[in-house]
Short mmCIF file of C-alpha atoms and ligand atoms in Angstrom, two decimals:
data_model
loop_
_atom_site.label_atom_id
_atom_site.label_comp_id
_atom_site.label_asym_id
_atom_site.label_seq_id
_atom_site.Cartn_x
_atom_site.Cartn_y
_atom_site.Cartn_z
CA MET A 12 -2.48 22.80 -2.16
CA ILE A 13 -3.07 19.10 -2.53
CA GLN A 14 -6.70 17.84 -3.71
CA LEU A 15 -8.04 14.74 -2.89
CA TYR A 16 -11.15 12.81 -4.29
CA ASP A 17 -13.32 12.09 -1.44
CA THR A 18 -15.70 9.16 -1.63
CA TYR A 19 -18.30 10.48 0.93
CA GLU A 20 -18.76 13.98 -1.00
CA GLY A 21 -18.12 12.56 -4.43
CA ARG A 22 -15.60 15.21 -5.27
CA LYS A 23 -12.09 16.39 -5.02
CA ARG A 24 -11.57 18.61 -2.23
CA GLU A 25 -8.65 20.72 -0.62
CA PHE A 26 -6.84 18.63 1.72
CA LYS A 27 -6.69 20.09 5.18
CA PRO A 28 -5.83 17.97 8.01
CA VAL A 29 -7.43 18.60 11.72
CA GLU A 30 -4.06 19.20 13.30
CA ARG A 31 -1.80 21.53 10.95
CA GLY A 32 1.01 19.33 9.44
CA VAL A 33 -0.23 15.93 10.91
CA VAL A 34 -2.16 13.53 9.03
CA ARG A 35 -4.03 10.76 10.84
CA MET A 36 -4.77 7.97 8.38
CA TYR A 37 -6.31 4.82 8.68
CA THR A 38 -6.31 1.85 6.28
CA CYS A 39 -8.16 -1.40 6.22
CA GLY A 40 -5.72 -4.25 6.58
CA PRO A 41 -5.50 -7.99 5.86
CA THR A 42 -7.40 -10.79 7.03
CA VAL A 43 -4.39 -13.01 7.98
CA TYR A 44 -5.70 -16.69 6.83
CA ASP A 45 -3.36 -16.82 4.06
CA TYR A 46 -0.82 -14.80 1.68
CA ALA A 47 -1.77 -11.40 0.37
CA HIS A 48 -2.32 -11.45 -3.54
CA ILE A 49 -1.17 -8.50 -5.74
CA GLY A 50 -4.85 -7.21 -5.88
CA ASN A 51 -4.69 -6.47 -2.17
CA PHE A 52 -1.11 -4.88 -2.82
CA ARG A 53 -2.74 -2.61 -5.42
CA ALA A 54 -4.54 -1.16 -2.28
CA TYR A 55 -1.70 -0.95 -0.20
CA ILE A 56 0.56 0.25 -2.68
CA PHE A 57 -1.92 3.28 -3.39
CA GLU A 58 -2.07 4.00 0.39
CA ASP A 59 1.95 3.77 0.39
CA LEU A 60 2.00 6.50 -2.68
CA LEU A 61 -0.51 8.70 -0.62
CA ARG A 62 1.63 8.36 2.44
CA ARG A 63 4.72 9.22 0.75
CA PHE A 64 3.44 12.03 -1.12
CA LEU A 65 1.87 13.75 1.87
CA GLU A 66 5.39 13.01 3.64
CA ARG A 67 7.14 14.53 0.63
CA SER A 68 4.98 17.67 1.28
CA ALA A 69 6.09 17.96 4.59
CA TYR A 70 3.38 16.31 6.89
CA ARG A 71 3.87 14.03 9.47
CA VAL A 72 1.98 10.89 8.85
CA ILE A 73 0.45 8.74 11.32
CA GLN A 74 -0.81 5.71 9.76
CA VAL A 75 -2.82 2.62 11.28
CA MET A 76 -3.34 -0.58 9.48
CA ASN A 77 -5.19 -3.26 11.12
CA ILE A 78 -4.87 -6.87 11.06
CA THR A 79 -7.94 -8.93 11.15
CA ASP A 80 -6.74 -12.20 13.02
CA VAL A 81 -10.11 -13.21 14.06
CA ASP A 82 -12.96 -14.13 11.56
CA ASP A 83 -14.55 -17.14 9.99
CA LYS A 84 -11.69 -17.91 7.71
CA THR A 85 -8.74 -17.72 10.56
CA ILE A 86 -10.99 -19.57 12.82
CA THR A 87 -11.35 -22.46 10.06
CA GLY A 88 -7.70 -22.37 9.07
CA ALA A 89 -6.48 -22.66 12.66
CA ALA A 90 -8.86 -25.58 13.41
CA LYS A 91 -7.91 -27.48 10.29
CA GLU A 92 -4.39 -27.41 11.34
CA GLY A 93 -5.03 -28.09 15.02
CA VAL A 94 -2.95 -25.02 16.04
CA SER A 95 -4.10 -21.78 18.18
CA LEU A 96 -5.43 -19.05 16.32
CA ARG A 97 -2.34 -16.98 17.40
CA ASP A 98 -0.08 -19.64 16.07
CA TYR A 99 -1.87 -19.84 12.88
CA THR A 100 -2.60 -16.33 12.12
CA ASP A 101 1.51 -15.33 13.25
CA LYS A 102 2.95 -17.03 10.17
CA TYR A 103 0.58 -15.00 7.94
CA VAL A 104 1.31 -11.88 9.53
CA GLN A 105 5.08 -12.45 9.42
CA ALA A 106 4.42 -13.13 5.61
CA PHE A 107 2.45 -10.11 5.15
CA PHE A 108 5.38 -7.92 6.78
CA GLU A 109 7.95 -9.74 4.47
CA ASP A 110 5.99 -8.87 1.22
CA LEU A 111 5.41 -5.35 2.37
CA LYS A 112 9.17 -5.15 2.91
CA THR A 113 9.69 -6.77 -0.52
CA LEU A 114 7.56 -4.14 -2.34
CA ASN A 115 9.43 -1.29 -0.42
CA ILE A 116 6.02 -0.56 1.36
CA GLU A 117 6.77 2.35 4.16
CA PRO A 118 5.63 0.62 7.46
CA ALA A 119 2.61 2.21 9.27
CA GLU A 120 3.05 3.66 12.56
CA HIS A 121 0.75 1.16 14.08
CA TYR A 122 -0.28 -2.62 13.02
CA PRO A 123 -3.01 -3.42 15.67
CA ARG A 124 -4.26 -6.87 15.77
CA ALA A 125 -7.88 -7.46 16.53
CA THR A 126 -7.64 -9.87 19.37
CA ASP A 127 -5.51 -7.45 21.26
CA TYR A 128 -8.17 -4.89 21.48
CA ILE A 129 -11.34 -6.66 22.49
CA PRO A 130 -11.92 -4.73 25.54
CA ASP A 131 -12.08 -1.57 23.60
CA MET A 132 -14.61 -2.85 20.94
CA LEU A 133 -16.83 -4.30 23.90
CA LYS A 134 -16.67 -0.69 25.24
CA LEU A 135 -17.80 0.50 21.96
CA VAL A 136 -20.61 -2.07 21.86
CA ARG A 137 -21.68 -0.84 25.33
CA ALA A 138 -21.66 2.84 24.16
CA LEU A 139 -23.81 1.98 21.27
CA LYS A 140 -26.11 -0.06 23.52
CA ASP A 141 -26.53 2.81 26.08
CA LYS A 142 -27.47 5.21 23.38
CA GLY A 143 -30.27 2.79 21.80
CA PHE A 144 -28.37 1.97 18.58
CA THR A 145 -28.34 -1.99 19.27
CA TYR A 146 -30.57 -4.94 19.91
CA GLU A 147 -29.68 -8.36 21.14
CA THR A 148 -30.99 -11.77 19.72
CA GLU A 149 -29.94 -15.15 20.87
CA GLY A 150 -26.86 -13.88 22.45
CA SER A 151 -25.52 -11.79 19.58
CA VAL A 152 -25.77 -7.85 19.46
CA TYR A 153 -26.72 -6.22 16.31
CA PHE A 154 -26.60 -2.59 15.07
CA ARG A 155 -29.90 -1.32 14.14
CA VAL A 156 -29.26 0.29 10.68
CA ALA A 157 -32.77 2.14 10.76
CA SER A 158 -31.68 4.26 14.05
CA PHE A 159 -28.96 5.61 12.22
CA PRO A 160 -30.57 7.93 9.22
CA LYS A 161 -27.27 8.92 7.56
CA TYR A 162 -26.81 5.52 6.62
CA GLY A 163 -26.05 4.83 2.86
CA ALA A 164 -24.22 8.49 2.48
CA LEU A 165 -20.80 7.24 1.69
CA SER A 166 -22.16 4.51 -0.96
CA LYS A 167 -24.96 6.56 -2.11
CA LYS A 168 -27.22 3.43 -1.56
CA LYS A 169 -30.65 3.98 -1.13
CA LEU A 170 -31.71 0.94 1.55
CA GLU A 171 -35.14 -0.48 1.45
CA PHE A 172 -36.37 -1.71 4.80
CA ASN A 173 -38.74 -4.58 5.52
CA ILE A 174 -41.64 -4.05 7.59
CA SER A 175 -40.40 -2.63 10.81
CA GLY A 176 -40.16 -5.39 13.35
CA ALA A 177 -40.60 -8.23 10.64
CA ARG A 178 -37.46 -10.62 11.40
CA VAL A 179 -35.50 -12.09 8.56
CA ASP A 180 -33.32 -15.02 8.64
CA ASN A 181 -29.76 -14.10 7.74
CA ASP A 182 -27.41 -17.43 7.38
CA GLU A 183 -26.63 -17.72 10.66
CA TYR A 184 -27.75 -15.05 12.81
CA GLU A 185 -31.40 -13.60 13.46
CA LYS A 186 -31.63 -9.93 12.30
CA GLU A 187 -34.40 -7.48 12.21
CA GLN A 188 -33.28 -6.14 8.76
CA TRP A 189 -31.05 -7.60 6.13
CA VAL A 190 -28.87 -4.55 6.52
CA ASP A 191 -28.34 -4.82 10.30
CA PHE A 192 -24.87 -5.86 11.16
CA VAL A 193 -23.43 -7.75 13.99
CA LEU A 194 -21.41 -5.98 16.47
CA TRP A 195 -20.78 -8.97 18.78
CA LYS A 196 -21.21 -12.64 17.90
CA LYS A 197 -22.55 -15.35 20.20
CA LYS A 198 -19.82 -18.04 20.89
CA LYS A 199 -20.13 -21.33 18.54
CA GLU A 200 -19.03 -24.51 20.23
CA GLY A 201 -15.40 -25.32 19.64
CA GLU A 202 -14.23 -21.54 18.41
CA PRO A 203 -12.23 -18.91 20.27
CA SER A 204 -14.35 -16.60 22.45
CA TRP A 205 -14.11 -13.93 24.90
CA PRO A 206 -16.22 -13.36 27.86
CA SER A 207 -18.30 -10.18 27.88
CA GLU A 208 -21.70 -9.04 29.75
CA PHE A 209 -23.55 -9.90 26.29
CA GLY A 210 -22.33 -13.73 26.94
CA ASP A 211 -19.28 -15.23 25.52
CA GLY A 212 -18.60 -14.27 21.81
CA ARG A 213 -16.48 -12.56 19.46
CA PRO A 214 -16.18 -9.48 17.88
CA GLY A 215 -17.91 -8.47 14.21
CA TRP A 216 -15.59 -7.49 11.66
CA HIS A 217 -16.79 -3.69 11.11
CA ILE A 218 -16.54 -2.89 14.96
CA GLU A 219 -12.91 -3.66 14.99
CA CYS A 220 -11.85 -0.77 12.49
CA SER A 221 -14.07 1.80 14.55
CA ALA A 222 -12.56 0.77 17.81
CA MET A 223 -9.09 0.44 16.91
CA SER A 224 -9.13 3.61 14.59
CA THR A 225 -10.57 5.69 17.92
CA LYS A 226 -8.24 4.23 20.31
CA LEU A 227 -5.08 4.88 18.25
CA LEU A 228 -5.87 7.99 16.12
CA GLY A 229 -8.96 9.73 17.92
CA GLU A 230 -12.49 10.26 17.19
CA THR A 231 -11.84 12.06 13.97
CA LEU A 232 -9.62 10.79 11.30
CA ASP A 233 -8.21 12.83 8.57
CA ILE A 234 -7.98 10.08 5.85
CA HIS A 235 -9.61 6.55 5.63
CA THR A 236 -8.47 4.40 2.75
CA GLY A 237 -9.51 0.92 1.12
CA GLY A 238 -10.37 -0.77 -1.99
CA GLU A 239 -13.58 -0.13 -3.53
CA ASP A 240 -15.09 -3.56 -2.21
CA ASN A 241 -14.74 -1.79 1.28
CA ILE A 242 -17.21 1.17 0.88
CA PHE A 243 -20.45 -1.11 1.35
CA PRO A 244 -21.04 -2.39 3.77
CA HIS A 245 -17.64 -2.14 5.65
CA HIS A 246 -17.05 1.51 5.67
CA GLU A 247 -20.64 2.35 5.56
CA ASN A 248 -20.98 0.45 8.97
CA GLU A 249 -17.67 1.95 10.26
CA ILE A 250 -19.34 5.29 9.97
CA ALA A 251 -22.61 4.18 11.80
CA GLN A 252 -20.88 2.76 14.66
CA SER A 253 -18.26 5.54 14.87
CA GLU A 254 -20.63 8.48 14.73
CA ALA A 255 -23.44 6.91 16.72
CA ALA A 256 -21.17 6.53 19.54
CA SER A 257 -19.25 9.74 19.24
CA GLY A 258 -21.75 12.12 17.91
CA ARG A 259 -18.93 13.40 15.86
CA LYS A 260 -17.65 13.33 12.11
CA PHE A 261 -15.71 10.08 11.92
CA VAL A 262 -13.70 11.01 8.56
CA ASN A 263 -12.84 13.90 6.73
CA TYR A 264 -11.56 12.18 3.43
CA TRP A 265 -12.63 8.84 2.33
CA LEU A 266 -10.15 7.25 -0.29
CA HIS A 267 -10.99 4.10 -2.45
CA CYS A 268 -8.84 2.44 -5.16
CA ARG A 269 -10.42 0.74 -7.95
CA PHE A 270 -9.56 -3.17 -8.41
CA LEU A 271 -7.18 -4.71 -9.98
CA LEU A 272 -8.41 -6.94 -12.77
CA VAL A 273 -7.68 -10.32 -14.47
CA GLU A 274 -9.46 -10.33 -17.73
CA GLY A 275 -12.10 -7.87 -16.51
CA GLU A 276 -12.79 -9.50 -13.29
CA LYS A 277 -11.81 -8.45 -9.88
CA MET A 278 -8.38 -10.35 -8.73
CA ALA A 279 -9.78 -12.40 -5.84
CA LYS A 280 -9.16 -15.39 -3.70
CA SER A 281 -12.57 -16.90 -4.30
CA LYS A 282 -12.12 -16.35 -8.26
CA GLY A 283 -8.89 -18.43 -8.14
CA ASN A 284 -7.49 -15.63 -10.55
CA PHE A 285 -4.78 -14.30 -8.38
CA PHE A 286 -0.99 -14.10 -7.81
CA THR A 287 0.68 -13.67 -4.62
CA LEU A 288 3.86 -11.53 -4.63
CA ARG A 289 5.80 -15.14 -3.85
CA ASP A 290 4.34 -16.67 -7.01
CA LEU A 291 5.71 -13.84 -9.17
CA VAL A 292 9.10 -13.48 -7.27
CA LYS A 293 9.65 -17.06 -7.73
CA ASP A 294 9.04 -16.97 -11.44
CA GLY A 295 11.92 -14.51 -11.32
CA TRP A 296 9.84 -11.24 -11.80
CA ASP A 297 11.64 -8.43 -10.08
CA PRO A 298 9.41 -7.24 -7.19
CA MET A 299 10.15 -3.72 -8.00
CA ALA A 300 8.55 -4.24 -11.55
CA VAL A 301 5.40 -5.52 -9.35
CA ARG A 302 5.65 -2.30 -7.46
CA TYR A 303 6.08 0.10 -10.39
CA LEU A 304 3.06 -1.75 -12.70
CA LEU A 305 0.75 -1.22 -9.39
CA ILE A 306 1.72 2.28 -8.57
CA SER A 307 2.09 3.58 -12.03
CA HIS A 308 -1.98 3.73 -12.78
CA ASN A 309 -4.19 6.21 -11.30
CA TYR A 310 -5.80 4.72 -8.34
CA ARG A 311 -9.02 5.57 -9.24
CA GLN A 312 -9.04 3.97 -12.77
CA PRO A 313 -9.42 0.01 -12.78
CA LEU A 314 -6.21 -1.75 -13.99
CA ASN A 315 -5.74 -4.94 -15.99
CA PHE A 316 -3.07 -7.23 -14.69
CA THR A 317 -1.18 -8.87 -17.35
CA LYS A 318 2.39 -10.43 -17.59
CA GLU A 319 2.83 -8.12 -20.69
CA GLY A 320 2.32 -5.07 -18.20
CA LEU A 321 5.03 -6.51 -15.88
CA LYS A 322 7.32 -6.78 -18.70
CA GLN A 323 6.69 -3.15 -19.76
CA ALA A 324 7.59 -2.23 -15.95
CA GLU A 325 10.73 -3.88 -16.22
CA ASN A 326 11.64 -2.19 -19.36
CA THR A 327 10.61 1.24 -17.65
CA LEU A 328 12.68 0.32 -14.60
CA LYS A 329 15.82 -0.34 -17.12
CA ARG A 330 15.37 3.00 -18.49
CA PHE A 331 15.52 4.58 -14.96
CA ASP A 332 18.64 2.62 -14.00
CA ASP A 333 20.43 3.37 -17.33
CA LEU A 334 19.82 7.16 -16.93
CA ALA A 335 20.71 6.95 -12.83
CA SER A 336 24.06 4.69 -14.11
CA ARG A 337 24.91 7.39 -16.42
CA ILE A 338 24.36 10.16 -14.05
CA MET A 339 26.28 8.72 -11.23
CA SER A 340 29.29 7.79 -13.27
CA TYR A 341 29.45 10.91 -15.34
CA LYS A 342 32.53 12.92 -15.15
CA PRO A 343 31.58 16.95 -15.13
CA GLU A 344 33.79 18.95 -16.88
CA GLY A 345 31.60 21.76 -18.30
CA VAL A 346 30.55 24.95 -16.94
CA LYS A 347 26.97 25.65 -18.01
CA ASP A 348 24.19 23.24 -19.02
CA LYS A 349 20.35 23.05 -18.91
CA LEU A 350 19.92 19.96 -16.45
CA ALA A 351 19.49 22.10 -13.48
CA ALA A 352 17.01 23.95 -15.02
CA SER A 353 15.12 21.11 -16.75
CA CYS A 354 15.13 19.45 -13.24
CA LYS A 355 13.33 22.32 -11.67
CA ALA A 356 10.76 22.46 -14.42
CA CYS A 357 10.02 18.84 -13.97
CA ARG A 358 9.77 19.01 -10.13
CA GLU A 359 7.21 21.63 -10.56
CA LYS A 360 5.12 19.39 -12.86
CA TRP A 361 5.45 16.30 -10.87
CA GLU A 362 4.26 18.14 -7.88
CA ARG A 363 1.38 19.63 -9.50
CA ALA A 364 0.35 16.43 -10.79
CA LEU A 365 0.49 14.25 -7.76
CA ALA A 366 -1.21 17.43 -5.71
CA ASP A 367 -4.24 16.67 -8.19
CA ASP A 368 -5.36 13.60 -6.47
CA LEU A 369 -2.28 11.63 -6.99
CA ASN A 370 -2.17 11.91 -10.78
CA ILE A 371 0.54 9.69 -11.40
CA ALA A 372 0.16 8.94 -14.82
CA GLU A 373 0.76 12.82 -15.56
CA ALA A 374 3.77 13.18 -13.17
CA LEU A 375 5.26 10.04 -14.83
CA ALA A 376 4.58 11.81 -18.27
CA ALA A 377 6.60 14.62 -17.18
CA LEU A 378 9.20 12.56 -15.70
CA PHE A 379 9.98 10.59 -19.03
CA ASP A 380 9.89 13.90 -21.07
CA TRP A 381 12.48 14.85 -18.34
CA MET A 382 14.69 11.70 -18.93
CA ASN A 383 14.74 12.32 -22.68
CA GLU A 384 16.14 15.59 -22.15
CA ALA A 385 18.71 14.58 -19.61
CA ASN A 386 19.90 11.56 -21.86
CA ALA A 387 20.24 14.40 -24.73
CA VAL A 388 22.32 16.73 -22.26
CA LEU A 389 24.48 13.73 -21.10
CA ASP A 390 25.36 12.67 -24.69
CA ARG A 391 27.11 16.18 -24.67
CA THR A 392 30.48 16.76 -22.94
CA ASP A 393 29.84 20.12 -21.12
CA VAL A 394 27.80 19.15 -18.36
CA SER A 395 28.62 21.05 -15.03
CA THR A 396 29.19 19.79 -11.58
CA ALA A 397 26.10 21.58 -10.39
CA GLY A 398 23.90 20.02 -13.33
CA ILE A 399 24.86 16.63 -12.24
CA LYS A 400 24.37 17.11 -8.63
CA ALA A 401 20.83 18.71 -9.55
CA ALA A 402 19.84 15.73 -11.19
CA LYS A 403 21.18 13.39 -8.42
CA GLU A 404 19.14 15.19 -5.98
CA PHE A 405 16.06 15.32 -8.50
CA LEU A 406 16.21 11.37 -8.77
CA ARG A 407 16.34 10.83 -5.09
CA ASP A 408 13.43 12.96 -4.73
CA ILE A 409 11.40 11.60 -7.32
CA ASP A 410 12.27 8.10 -5.86
CA SER A 411 11.04 9.01 -2.25
CA VAL A 412 7.65 9.26 -3.57
CA LEU A 413 8.11 6.10 -6.23
CA GLY A 414 9.86 3.99 -3.78
CA LEU A 415 11.71 1.94 -6.68
CA LYS A 416 15.19 2.22 -5.26
CA ILE A 417 16.32 3.94 -8.40
CA TYR A 418 18.53 5.86 -6.34
CA ASP A 419 19.58 3.46 -3.65
CA GLU A 420 20.48 0.58 -6.06
CA ILE A 421 22.81 2.62 -7.77
CA GLU A 422 24.94 3.09 -4.56
CA PRO A 423 26.91 -0.30 -4.20
CA SER A 424 27.18 -1.76 -0.29
CA GLU A 425 30.51 -1.74 1.28
CA GLU A 426 30.70 -5.29 0.78
CA ILE A 427 30.75 -4.52 -3.34
CA ILE A 428 33.06 -1.54 -2.87
CA ASP A 429 35.61 -3.95 -0.82
CA LYS A 430 35.36 -6.31 -3.72
CA ILE A 431 35.86 -3.66 -6.53
CA ASN A 432 39.08 -2.52 -4.44
CA GLU A 433 40.39 -5.93 -4.21
CA ARG A 434 39.89 -6.54 -7.62
CA THR A 435 41.62 -3.43 -8.77
CA LYS A 436 44.45 -4.54 -6.66
CA ALA A 437 44.38 -7.90 -8.24
CA ARG A 438 44.41 -6.46 -11.79
CA SER A 439 47.45 -4.28 -11.17
CA ALA A 440 49.26 -7.24 -9.56
CA LYS A 441 48.17 -8.96 -12.94
CA ASP A 442 46.55 -11.98 -10.74
CA PHE A 443 43.78 -12.24 -13.38
CA ALA A 444 42.58 -15.36 -11.86
CA LYS A 445 41.58 -13.75 -8.85
CA SER A 446 40.22 -10.45 -10.44
CA ASP A 447 37.98 -12.54 -12.77
CA CYS A 448 36.60 -14.51 -9.80
CA LEU A 449 35.96 -11.27 -8.15
CA ARG A 450 34.11 -9.82 -11.20
CA LYS A 451 32.02 -12.94 -11.23
CA GLU A 452 31.00 -12.40 -7.52
CA ILE A 453 30.21 -8.80 -8.19
CA LEU A 454 28.41 -9.69 -11.37
CA GLU A 455 26.31 -12.33 -9.33
CA ALA A 456 25.37 -9.60 -6.93
CA GLY A 457 23.57 -7.75 -9.90
CA TRP A 458 26.50 -5.54 -10.68
CA ALA A 459 28.26 -5.05 -13.92
CA LEU A 460 31.90 -3.53 -14.14
CA LYS A 461 32.73 -1.39 -16.95
CA ASP A 462 36.79 -0.62 -16.75
CA GLY A 463 37.38 2.75 -17.70
CA SER A 464 40.82 4.69 -17.05
CA PRO A 465 42.85 2.33 -14.92
CA GLY A 466 41.61 1.92 -11.13
CA GLU A 467 38.37 3.88 -12.05
CA PRO A 468 35.80 1.01 -12.77
CA SER A 469 32.11 2.35 -13.42
CA LEU A 470 29.49 0.50 -11.94
CA TYR A 471 26.15 -0.55 -13.39
CA LYS A 472 23.44 -1.99 -11.60
CA ARG A 473 21.91 -4.85 -13.48
CA ARG A 474 18.22 -5.98 -12.73
CA LYS A 475 17.47 -9.57 -13.31
CA ARG A 476 14.68 -9.37 -16.18
CA LYS A 477 12.41 -12.26 -16.37
CA TRP A 478 11.71 -11.34 -19.98
CA ASP A 479 15.14 -11.72 -21.21
CA GLU A 480 14.82 -15.57 -20.55
CA LEU A 481 11.66 -16.07 -22.50
P1 AMP B 10 -9.33 -8.37 2.29
O1 AMP B 10 -8.14 -8.99 2.89
O2 AMP B 10 -10.03 -8.96 1.13
O3 AMP B 10 -10.15 -7.50 3.01
O4 AMP B 10 -8.56 -7.02 1.42
C1 AMP B 10 -7.62 -6.33 2.01
C2 AMP B 10 -7.45 -5.16 0.99
O5 AMP B 10 -7.38 -5.45 -0.24
C3 AMP B 10 -9.03 -4.48 1.11
O6 AMP B 10 -8.60 -2.84 1.11
C4 AMP B 10 -9.58 -4.65 -0.11
O7 AMP B 10 -10.40 -3.55 -0.84
C5 AMP B 10 -8.33 -4.76 -1.20
N1 AMP B 10 -8.55 -5.59 -2.08
C6 AMP B 10 -8.57 -6.77 -2.46
N2 AMP B 10 -8.98 -7.28 -3.74
C7 AMP B 10 -8.67 -6.31 -4.76
C8 AMP B 10 -8.35 -6.02 -5.85
N3 AMP B 10 -8.36 -7.14 -6.88
N4 AMP B 10 -8.18 -4.83 -6.31
C9 AMP B 10 -7.59 -3.83 -5.36
N5 AMP B 10 -7.79 -3.94 -3.99
C10 AMP B 10 -8.26 -5.16 -3.69
ZN1 ZN B 11 -11.57 -1.79 7.87
#
């Protein structure tokens, strides 16, 4: 049984999808006006852990992550560079996908771009208008929050309204109440716009997610995720729009991760206290250390980002690598050992911890205990083929959830294998210049060779470690 903490109900609940064996999951994605920072990636990595664990638990996951490619920031950025909105945002969409790949985040099934779904958004605005949830002022359409009594149920906010009918000035648009939000924004001179029966304009941010999630996943989603800052007003507004239009429950489980902090403050573009993944990789940090740092803390706890934390993450990766290399290169000679049994015991603890609202800290604690046990077993010579096989399978299983490439990376590419064979031949022919040269190439590709019995070199994956140079 998997338990997930649902923000809406404020408690852990047993997870049951609408359709047996299938999870429909929606994730608020990036606004593509710049590179994402690793605070954003804390949210995307928590979602990746959730997704991988659900898949590991035999669910088929259908995930949608939206790309916001029209808003004030993208419009201003495109205008500044004198390029079209599409050309401007394309660059950051590509960069975002590259970053996801660098962090080994599993791709979602759909990455809808807001500007490709304008007709669906207008259809939703129309439906809300027909049901009496909207009002129009000066060419913009607003959602009247007072007409949706459940508003505030997710964020537990008690909203105070002004005297009904009194108008308050928002920065740019006229609204009846401060809490009302725009569904369709009137065109401003020089800005991209789309024609509609409400006049030329563009969609508000919140309507995007409601329209695209319904179009791609249906009216009721199993899981909707985001960072804690999405709870209010964004997700509250999504519920209001979607439920007002469909009359059905919009989301069964709302999951939110807490912030990545820097010295106690949210990592954010506006605060200037952020690191992009690119900055860190350029400085020599291993992207898998960034992944480990972000994935290894429980998602409902704030996480403070430090370089010291990254160093520790690299240390842990080295422990994984060393054990994986030992297991890979171990020549089993024994008949009886405790390795298979200890894998089984650890797997049970691992599954139980993750099924408890993704308690990764506890899952990792069980894994570290197992690693100590496994190393102690490997120190002896009586390990069996079955023990080594179980340990290899266990590592592969663990890494299907952690996604740290612990196992993949200890299996060299064809190219490396060719080089090793060529080097072995060169050594037998006593061509040491060639053999040294090949060894250097193998080393540069991140592999260390340890010659054992002739013709049987062991391979060790080396990770580049920034802090080795400090
Ligand atoms: P944005 O581009 O600001 O809409 O953010 C994209 C995603 O990253 C949203 O799910 C945010 O909640 C999340 N996010 C932004 N900053 C942080 C942070 N410092 N820590 C965790 N998640 C964040
Ligand atoms: Zn959203």
